[in-house]
Amino acid sequence: MTKVLEQGRNRAKPDEAASFVEKFEQLEAEKLIEKMTSMARIKKIVDQQSELLDDAKGQGVPKKVIRTVVKARSYEAKSKAAMEELEDDDAADAVAIRKALGDFADLPLGAAAIERDDTTSAVVKAVNDSLSDQERESARQAPPIH
């Protein structure tokens, strides 16, 4: 175990300093064992996924399609979570922007356009300002457009 340094001294004796090094090396070894164990568990999961994709391919479902659908569902979940974090007024604005831009808003280029272009921001603001109270309420309740 690590030795406690005596009070009033500015430096550890060589054997005390060595005990820190030894303990640190021991912790490094433990960390490596944990990494290896974790990687072994991850490899098992990756192998199971590979087998599942092979089975799907055997049934006529392309591997790429499964991977793409899973990725899209992950993006949709993240998008929904981001929308839920917004306050009501901000959420209504976000829905109005997405409606104004259509599918373009979902693309990185569309998102960049909203952030950078004053004209686009003005158009989105105009659309938002033109909404009636009923349309605004509908926009608040509408799920994000994907």
PDB file of C-alpha atoms in Angstrom:
ATOM      1  CA  MET A   1       0.000   0.000   0.000  1.00  0.00           C
ATOM      2  CA  THR A   2       1.082   3.595  -0.473  1.00  0.00           C
ATOM      3  CA  LYS A   3       3.087   5.034   2.396  1.00  0.00           C
ATOM      4  CA  VAL A   4       1.964   8.292   3.955  1.00  0.00           C
ATOM      5  CA  LEU A   5       4.584  11.015   3.823  1.00  0.00           C
ATOM      6  CA  GLU A   6       5.724  12.541   7.068  1.00  0.00           C
ATOM      7  CA  GLN A   7       4.465  16.053   7.727  1.00  0.00           C
ATOM      8  CA  GLY A   8       6.804  18.977   7.395  1.00  0.00           C
ATOM      9  CA  ARG A   9       8.887  17.521   4.584  1.00  0.00           C
ATOM     10  CA  ASN A  10       8.920  18.807   1.046  1.00  0.00           C
ATOM     11  CA  ARG A  11      10.037  15.602  -0.637  1.00  0.00           C
ATOM     12  CA  ALA A  12       9.468  11.894  -0.348  1.00  0.00           C
ATOM     13  CA  LYS A  13      12.311   9.526   0.357  1.00  0.00           C
ATOM     14  CA  PRO A  14      13.257   7.344  -2.625  1.00  0.00           C
ATOM     15  CA  ASP A  15      11.547   4.262  -1.163  1.00  0.00           C
ATOM     16  CA  GLU A  16       8.365   6.264  -0.539  1.00  0.00           C
ATOM     17  CA  ALA A  17       8.385   7.605  -4.106  1.00  0.00           C
ATOM     18  CA  ALA A  18       8.974   4.072  -5.381  1.00  0.00           C
ATOM     19  CA  SER A  19       5.846   2.902  -3.567  1.00  0.00           C
ATOM     20  CA  PHE A  20       3.799   5.406  -5.586  1.00  0.00           C
ATOM     21  CA  VAL A  21       5.299   4.094  -8.815  1.00  0.00           C
ATOM     22  CA  GLU A  22       4.619   0.479  -7.838  1.00  0.00           C
ATOM     23  CA  LYS A  23       1.003   1.216  -6.918  1.00  0.00           C
ATOM     24  CA  PHE A  24       0.492   3.163 -10.145  1.00  0.00           C
ATOM     25  CA  GLU A  25       1.901   0.258 -12.172  1.00  0.00           C
ATOM     26  CA  GLN A  26      -0.441  -2.119 -10.358  1.00  0.00           C
ATOM     27  CA  LEU A  27      -3.415   0.089 -11.215  1.00  0.00           C
ATOM     28  CA  GLU A  28      -2.284   0.261 -14.851  1.00  0.00           C
ATOM     29  CA  ALA A  29      -2.201  -3.543 -14.972  1.00  0.00           C
ATOM     30  CA  GLU A  30      -5.700  -3.731 -13.470  1.00  0.00           C
ATOM     31  CA  LYS A  31      -6.920  -1.206 -16.016  1.00  0.00           C
ATOM     32  CA  LEU A  32      -5.486  -3.289 -18.866  1.00  0.00           C
ATOM     33  CA  ILE A  33      -7.216  -6.425 -17.563  1.00  0.00           C
ATOM     34  CA  GLU A  34     -10.542  -4.551 -17.424  1.00  0.00           C
ATOM     35  CA  LYS A  35     -10.063  -3.291 -20.992  1.00  0.00           C
ATOM     36  CA  MET A  36      -9.306  -6.784 -22.256  1.00  0.00           C
ATOM     37  CA  THR A  37     -12.343  -8.225 -20.467  1.00  0.00           C
ATOM     38  CA  SER A  38     -14.559  -5.504 -21.878  1.00  0.00           C
ATOM     39  CA  MET A  39     -13.197  -6.014 -25.392  1.00  0.00           C
ATOM     40  CA  ALA A  40     -13.876  -9.749 -25.139  1.00  0.00           C
ATOM     41  CA  ARG A  41     -17.512  -9.055 -24.216  1.00  0.00           C
ATOM     42  CA  ILE A  42     -17.832  -6.543 -27.045  1.00  0.00           C
ATOM     43  CA  LYS A  43     -16.363  -9.045 -29.514  1.00  0.00           C
ATOM     44  CA  LYS A  44     -19.047 -11.575 -28.527  1.00  0.00           C
ATOM     45  CA  ILE A  45     -21.753  -9.007 -29.228  1.00  0.00           C
ATOM     46  CA  VAL A  46     -20.173  -8.054 -32.560  1.00  0.00           C
ATOM     47  CA  ASP A  47     -20.053 -11.747 -33.499  1.00  0.00           C
ATOM     48  CA  GLN A  48     -23.747 -12.107 -32.624  1.00  0.00           C
ATOM     49  CA  GLN A  49     -24.573  -9.078 -34.756  1.00  0.00           C
ATOM     50  CA  SER A  50     -22.600 -10.551 -37.637  1.00  0.00           C
ATOM     51  CA  GLU A  51     -24.475 -13.852 -37.343  1.00  0.00           C
ATOM     52  CA  LEU A  52     -27.780 -11.989 -37.270  1.00  0.00           C
ATOM     53  CA  LEU A  53     -26.857 -10.034 -40.403  1.00  0.00           C
ATOM     54  CA  ASP A  54     -25.860 -13.275 -42.131  1.00  0.00           C
ATOM     55  CA  ASP A  55     -29.233 -14.806 -41.199  1.00  0.00           C
ATOM     56  CA  ALA A  56     -31.041 -11.733 -42.507  1.00  0.00           C
ATOM     57  CA  LYS A  57     -29.074 -11.868 -45.746  1.00  0.00           C
ATOM     58  CA  GLY A  58     -30.055 -15.523 -46.086  1.00  0.00           C
ATOM     59  CA  GLN A  59     -33.696 -14.425 -45.834  1.00  0.00           C
ATOM     60  CA  GLY A  60     -33.211 -11.773 -48.525  1.00  0.00           C
ATOM     61  CA  VAL A  61     -32.741  -8.722 -46.306  1.00  0.00           C
ATOM     62  CA  PRO A  62     -29.532  -6.895 -47.268  1.00  0.00           C
ATOM     63  CA  LYS A  63     -27.098  -6.213 -44.437  1.00  0.00           C
ATOM     64  CA  LYS A  64     -26.733  -2.609 -45.544  1.00  0.00           C
ATOM     65  CA  VAL A  65     -30.480  -2.055 -45.198  1.00  0.00           C
ATOM     66  CA  ILE A  66     -30.500  -3.284 -41.599  1.00  0.00           C
ATOM     67  CA  ARG A  67     -27.498  -1.144 -40.681  1.00  0.00           C
ATOM     68  CA  THR A  68     -29.051   1.905 -42.354  1.00  0.00           C
ATOM     69  CA  VAL A  69     -32.421   1.466 -40.635  1.00  0.00           C
ATOM     70  CA  VAL A  70     -30.744   1.054 -37.238  1.00  0.00           C
ATOM     71  CA  LYS A  71     -28.641   4.171 -37.839  1.00  0.00           C
ATOM     72  CA  ALA A  72     -31.705   6.165 -38.956  1.00  0.00           C
ATOM     73  CA  ARG A  73     -33.674   5.074 -35.890  1.00  0.00           C
ATOM     74  CA  SER A  74     -30.799   6.185 -33.683  1.00  0.00           C
ATOM     75  CA  TYR A  75     -30.751   9.610 -35.366  1.00  0.00           C
ATOM     76  CA  GLU A  76     -34.534   9.896 -34.984  1.00  0.00           C
ATOM     77  CA  ALA A  77     -34.307   9.123 -31.267  1.00  0.00           C
ATOM     78  CA  LYS A  78     -31.581  11.751 -30.807  1.00  0.00           C
ATOM     79  CA  SER A  79     -33.620  14.294 -32.783  1.00  0.00           C
ATOM     80  CA  LYS A  80     -36.728  13.601 -30.712  1.00  0.00           C
ATOM     81  CA  ALA A  81     -34.750  13.942 -27.477  1.00  0.00           C
ATOM     82  CA  ALA A  82     -33.296  17.258 -28.652  1.00  0.00           C
ATOM     83  CA  MET A  83     -36.776  18.573 -29.509  1.00  0.00           C
ATOM     84  CA  GLU A  84     -38.115  17.491 -26.112  1.00  0.00           C
ATOM     85  CA  GLU A  85     -35.379  19.493 -24.384  1.00  0.00           C
ATOM     86  CA  LEU A  86     -36.639  22.729 -25.963  1.00  0.00           C
ATOM     87  CA  GLU A  87     -39.059  24.992 -24.149  1.00  0.00           C
ATOM     88  CA  ASP A  88     -42.540  25.266 -25.676  1.00  0.00           C
ATOM     89  CA  ASP A  89     -41.904  28.505 -27.585  1.00  0.00           C
ATOM     90  CA  ASP A  90     -38.585  27.272 -28.913  1.00  0.00           C
ATOM     91  CA  ALA A  91     -40.120  23.939 -29.898  1.00  0.00           C
ATOM     92  CA  ALA A  92     -42.845  25.725 -31.864  1.00  0.00           C
ATOM     93  CA  ASP A  93     -40.193  27.777 -33.645  1.00  0.00           C
ATOM     94  CA  ALA A  94     -38.181  24.666 -34.424  1.00  0.00           C
ATOM     95  CA  VAL A  95     -41.232  22.921 -35.893  1.00  0.00           C
ATOM     96  CA  ALA A  96     -42.061  25.999 -37.974  1.00  0.00           C
ATOM     97  CA  ILE A  97     -38.497  26.143 -39.291  1.00  0.00           C
ATOM     98  CA  ARG A  98     -38.541  22.481 -40.205  1.00  0.00           C
ATOM     99  CA  LYS A  99     -41.889  22.860 -41.962  1.00  0.00           C
ATOM    100  CA  ALA A 100     -40.629  25.908 -43.859  1.00  0.00           C
ATOM    101  CA  LEU A 101     -37.532  24.084 -45.051  1.00  0.00           C
ATOM    102  CA  GLY A 102     -39.094  20.658 -45.526  1.00  0.00           C
ATOM    103  CA  ASP A 103     -36.626  17.787 -45.806  1.00  0.00           C
ATOM    104  CA  PHE A 104     -33.820  20.284 -46.389  1.00  0.00           C
ATOM    105  CA  ALA A 105     -33.857  21.152 -42.666  1.00  0.00           C
ATOM    106  CA  ASP A 106     -32.925  17.597 -41.757  1.00  0.00           C
ATOM    107  CA  LEU A 107     -29.725  17.685 -43.761  1.00  0.00           C
ATOM    108  CA  PRO A 108     -26.466  19.155 -42.470  1.00  0.00           C
ATOM    109  CA  LEU A 109     -26.505  21.718 -45.252  1.00  0.00           C
ATOM    110  CA  GLY A 110     -29.997  22.839 -44.247  1.00  0.00           C
ATOM    111  CA  ALA A 111     -29.013  23.170 -40.611  1.00  0.00           C
ATOM    112  CA  ALA A 112     -25.993  25.230 -41.614  1.00  0.00           C
ATOM    113  CA  ALA A 113     -28.196  27.437 -43.791  1.00  0.00           C
ATOM    114  CA  ILE A 114     -30.493  28.178 -40.888  1.00  0.00           C
ATOM    115  CA  GLU A 115     -27.603  29.143 -38.651  1.00  0.00           C
ATOM    116  CA  ARG A 116     -25.626  31.216 -41.140  1.00  0.00           C
ATOM    117  CA  ASP A 117     -27.955  32.869 -43.606  1.00  0.00           C
ATOM    118  CA  ASP A 118     -29.822  36.000 -42.531  1.00  0.00           C
ATOM    119  CA  THR A 119     -32.279  35.661 -45.423  1.00  0.00           C
ATOM    120  CA  THR A 120     -33.203  32.114 -44.441  1.00  0.00           C
ATOM    121  CA  SER A 121     -33.591  33.190 -40.837  1.00  0.00           C
ATOM    122  CA  ALA A 122     -35.832  36.050 -41.957  1.00  0.00           C
ATOM    123  CA  VAL A 123     -37.974  33.707 -44.067  1.00  0.00           C
ATOM    124  CA  VAL A 124     -38.321  31.269 -41.203  1.00  0.00           C
ATOM    125  CA  LYS A 125     -39.225  34.127 -38.854  1.00  0.00           C
ATOM    126  CA  ALA A 126     -41.815  35.421 -41.326  1.00  0.00           C
ATOM    127  CA  VAL A 127     -43.382  31.978 -41.588  1.00  0.00           C
ATOM    128  CA  ASN A 128     -43.464  31.695 -37.827  1.00  0.00           C
ATOM    129  CA  ASP A 129     -44.969  35.171 -37.434  1.00  0.00           C
ATOM    130  CA  SER A 130     -47.675  34.367 -39.978  1.00  0.00           C
ATOM    131  CA  LEU A 131     -48.955  31.378 -38.017  1.00  0.00           C
ATOM    132  CA  SER A 132     -52.316  31.712 -36.312  1.00  0.00           C
ATOM    133  CA  ASP A 133     -52.668  30.688 -32.681  1.00  0.00           C
ATOM    134  CA  GLN A 134     -54.305  27.441 -33.810  1.00  0.00           C
ATOM    135  CA  GLU A 135     -51.475  26.699 -36.263  1.00  0.00           C
ATOM    136  CA  ARG A 136     -48.915  27.546 -33.616  1.00  0.00           C
ATOM    137  CA  GLU A 137     -50.591  25.156 -31.149  1.00  0.00           C
ATOM    138  CA  SER A 138     -50.674  22.435 -33.802  1.00  0.00           C
ATOM    139  CA  ALA A 139     -46.983  23.012 -34.454  1.00  0.00           C
ATOM    140  CA  ARG A 140     -46.235  22.662 -30.747  1.00  0.00           C
ATOM    141  CA  GLN A 141     -47.995  19.310 -30.623  1.00  0.00           C
ATOM    142  CA  ALA A 142     -46.660  17.990 -33.914  1.00  0.00           C
ATOM    143  CA  PRO A 143     -43.811  15.498 -33.785  1.00  0.00           C
ATOM    144  CA  PRO A 144     -40.567  16.491 -35.487  1.00  0.00           C
ATOM    145  CA  ILE A 145     -40.540  16.060 -39.239  1.00  0.00           C
ATOM    146  CA  HIS A 146     -38.073  13.395 -40.362  1.00  0.00           C
TER     147      HIS A 146
END
